[in-house]
mmCIF file of C-alpha atoms in Angstrom:
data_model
loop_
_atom_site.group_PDB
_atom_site.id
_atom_site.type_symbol
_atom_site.label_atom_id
_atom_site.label_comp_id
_atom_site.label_asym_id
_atom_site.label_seq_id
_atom_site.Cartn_x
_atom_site.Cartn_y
_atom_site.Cartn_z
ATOM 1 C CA UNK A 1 -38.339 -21.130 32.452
ATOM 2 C CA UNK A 2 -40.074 -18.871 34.562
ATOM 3 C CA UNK A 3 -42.181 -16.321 32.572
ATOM 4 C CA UNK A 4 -42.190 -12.169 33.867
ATOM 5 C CA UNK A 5 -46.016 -12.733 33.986
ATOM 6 C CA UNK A 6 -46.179 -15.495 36.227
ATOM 7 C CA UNK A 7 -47.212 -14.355 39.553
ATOM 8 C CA UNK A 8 -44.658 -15.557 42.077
ATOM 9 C CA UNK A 9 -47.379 -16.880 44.707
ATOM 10 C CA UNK A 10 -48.278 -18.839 41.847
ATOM 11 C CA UNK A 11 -44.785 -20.056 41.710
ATOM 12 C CA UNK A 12 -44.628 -20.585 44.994
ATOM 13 C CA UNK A 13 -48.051 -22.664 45.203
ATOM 14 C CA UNK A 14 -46.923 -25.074 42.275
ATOM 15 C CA UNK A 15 -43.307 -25.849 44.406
ATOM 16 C CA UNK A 16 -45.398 -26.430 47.247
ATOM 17 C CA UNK A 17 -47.452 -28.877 45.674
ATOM 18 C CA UNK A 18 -44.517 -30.556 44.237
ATOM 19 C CA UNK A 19 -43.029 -30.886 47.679
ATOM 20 C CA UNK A 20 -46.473 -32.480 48.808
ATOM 21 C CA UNK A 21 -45.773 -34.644 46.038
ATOM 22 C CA UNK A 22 -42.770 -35.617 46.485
ATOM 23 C CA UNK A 23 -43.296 -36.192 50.292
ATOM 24 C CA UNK A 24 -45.881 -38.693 48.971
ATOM 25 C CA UNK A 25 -44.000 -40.484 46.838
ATOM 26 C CA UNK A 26 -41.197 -41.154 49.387
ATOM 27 C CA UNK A 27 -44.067 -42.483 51.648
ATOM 28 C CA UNK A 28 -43.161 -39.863 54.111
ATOM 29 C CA UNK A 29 -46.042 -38.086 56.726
ATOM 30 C CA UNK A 30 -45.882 -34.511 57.239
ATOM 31 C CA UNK A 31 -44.771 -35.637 60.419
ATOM 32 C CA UNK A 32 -41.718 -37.854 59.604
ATOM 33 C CA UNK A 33 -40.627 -34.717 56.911
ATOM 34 C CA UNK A 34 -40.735 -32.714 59.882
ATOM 35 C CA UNK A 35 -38.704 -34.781 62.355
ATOM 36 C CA UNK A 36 -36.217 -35.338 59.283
ATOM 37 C CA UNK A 37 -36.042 -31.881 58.626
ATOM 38 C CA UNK A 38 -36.142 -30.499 62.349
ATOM 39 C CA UNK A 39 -38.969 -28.742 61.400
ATOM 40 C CA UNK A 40 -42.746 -28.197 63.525
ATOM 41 C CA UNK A 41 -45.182 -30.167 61.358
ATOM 42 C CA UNK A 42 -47.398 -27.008 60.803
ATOM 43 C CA UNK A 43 -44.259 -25.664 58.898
ATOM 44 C CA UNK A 44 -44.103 -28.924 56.747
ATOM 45 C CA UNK A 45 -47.623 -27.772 56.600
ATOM 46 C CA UNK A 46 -46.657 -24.425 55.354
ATOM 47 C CA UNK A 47 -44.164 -25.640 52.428
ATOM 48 C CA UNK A 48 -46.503 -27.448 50.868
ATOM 49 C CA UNK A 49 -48.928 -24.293 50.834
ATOM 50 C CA UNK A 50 -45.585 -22.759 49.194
ATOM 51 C CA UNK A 51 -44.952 -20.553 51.770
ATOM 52 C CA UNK A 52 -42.190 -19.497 54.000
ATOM 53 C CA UNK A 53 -39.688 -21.597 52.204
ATOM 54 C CA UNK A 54 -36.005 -20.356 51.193
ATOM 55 C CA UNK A 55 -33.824 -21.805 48.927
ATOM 56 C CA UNK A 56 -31.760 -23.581 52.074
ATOM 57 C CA UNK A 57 -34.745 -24.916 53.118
ATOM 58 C CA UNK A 58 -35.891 -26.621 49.407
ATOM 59 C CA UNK A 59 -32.466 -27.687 49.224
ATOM 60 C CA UNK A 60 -32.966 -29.924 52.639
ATOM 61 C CA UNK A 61 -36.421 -30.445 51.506
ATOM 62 C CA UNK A 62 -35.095 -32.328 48.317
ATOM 63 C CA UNK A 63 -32.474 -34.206 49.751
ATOM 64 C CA UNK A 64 -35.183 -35.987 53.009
ATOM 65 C CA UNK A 65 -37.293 -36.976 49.803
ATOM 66 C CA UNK A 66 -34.977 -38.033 47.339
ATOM 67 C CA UNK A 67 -35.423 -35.174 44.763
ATOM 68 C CA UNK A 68 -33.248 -32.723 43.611
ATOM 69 C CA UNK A 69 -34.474 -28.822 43.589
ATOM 70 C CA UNK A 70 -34.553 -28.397 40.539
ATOM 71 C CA UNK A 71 -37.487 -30.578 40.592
ATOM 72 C CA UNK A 72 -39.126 -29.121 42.849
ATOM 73 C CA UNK A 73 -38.828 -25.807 41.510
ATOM 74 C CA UNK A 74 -39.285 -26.856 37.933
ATOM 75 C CA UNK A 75 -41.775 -30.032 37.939
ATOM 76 C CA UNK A 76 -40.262 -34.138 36.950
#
């Protein structure tokens, strides 16, 4: 559970690690995320810095690597 303290670019750093991560695991390039999810590769890029993400996009995210988004946004 997400604490009032936590700062959300904190947050929002630790999902984009987790989508590096899970990218990773799948074997997948930035590159082949991007084509999968129509998507420049700088913006693949930019998720896994944990920005510019929405909850549409994590949910697309998840599903090109296998995960669901609740692992993303809450760790394996």
């Amino acid at each position: 559970m997400v604490q009032p303290s936590e700062d959300m670019s904190e947050i929002a750093k630790q999902v984009g690690q987790r989508i590096r991560q899970a990218r990773e695991m799948k074997g997948l390039t930035q590159k082949e995320l991007a084509s999968a999810l129509g998507v420049s590769e700088a913006a693949v890029y930019r998720y896994e810095q944990g920005q510019n993400f929405t909850l549409d996009t994590l949910c697309k995210i998840a599903k090109a690597v296998g995960v669901t988004v609740e692992e993303l946004v809450k760790g394996y």
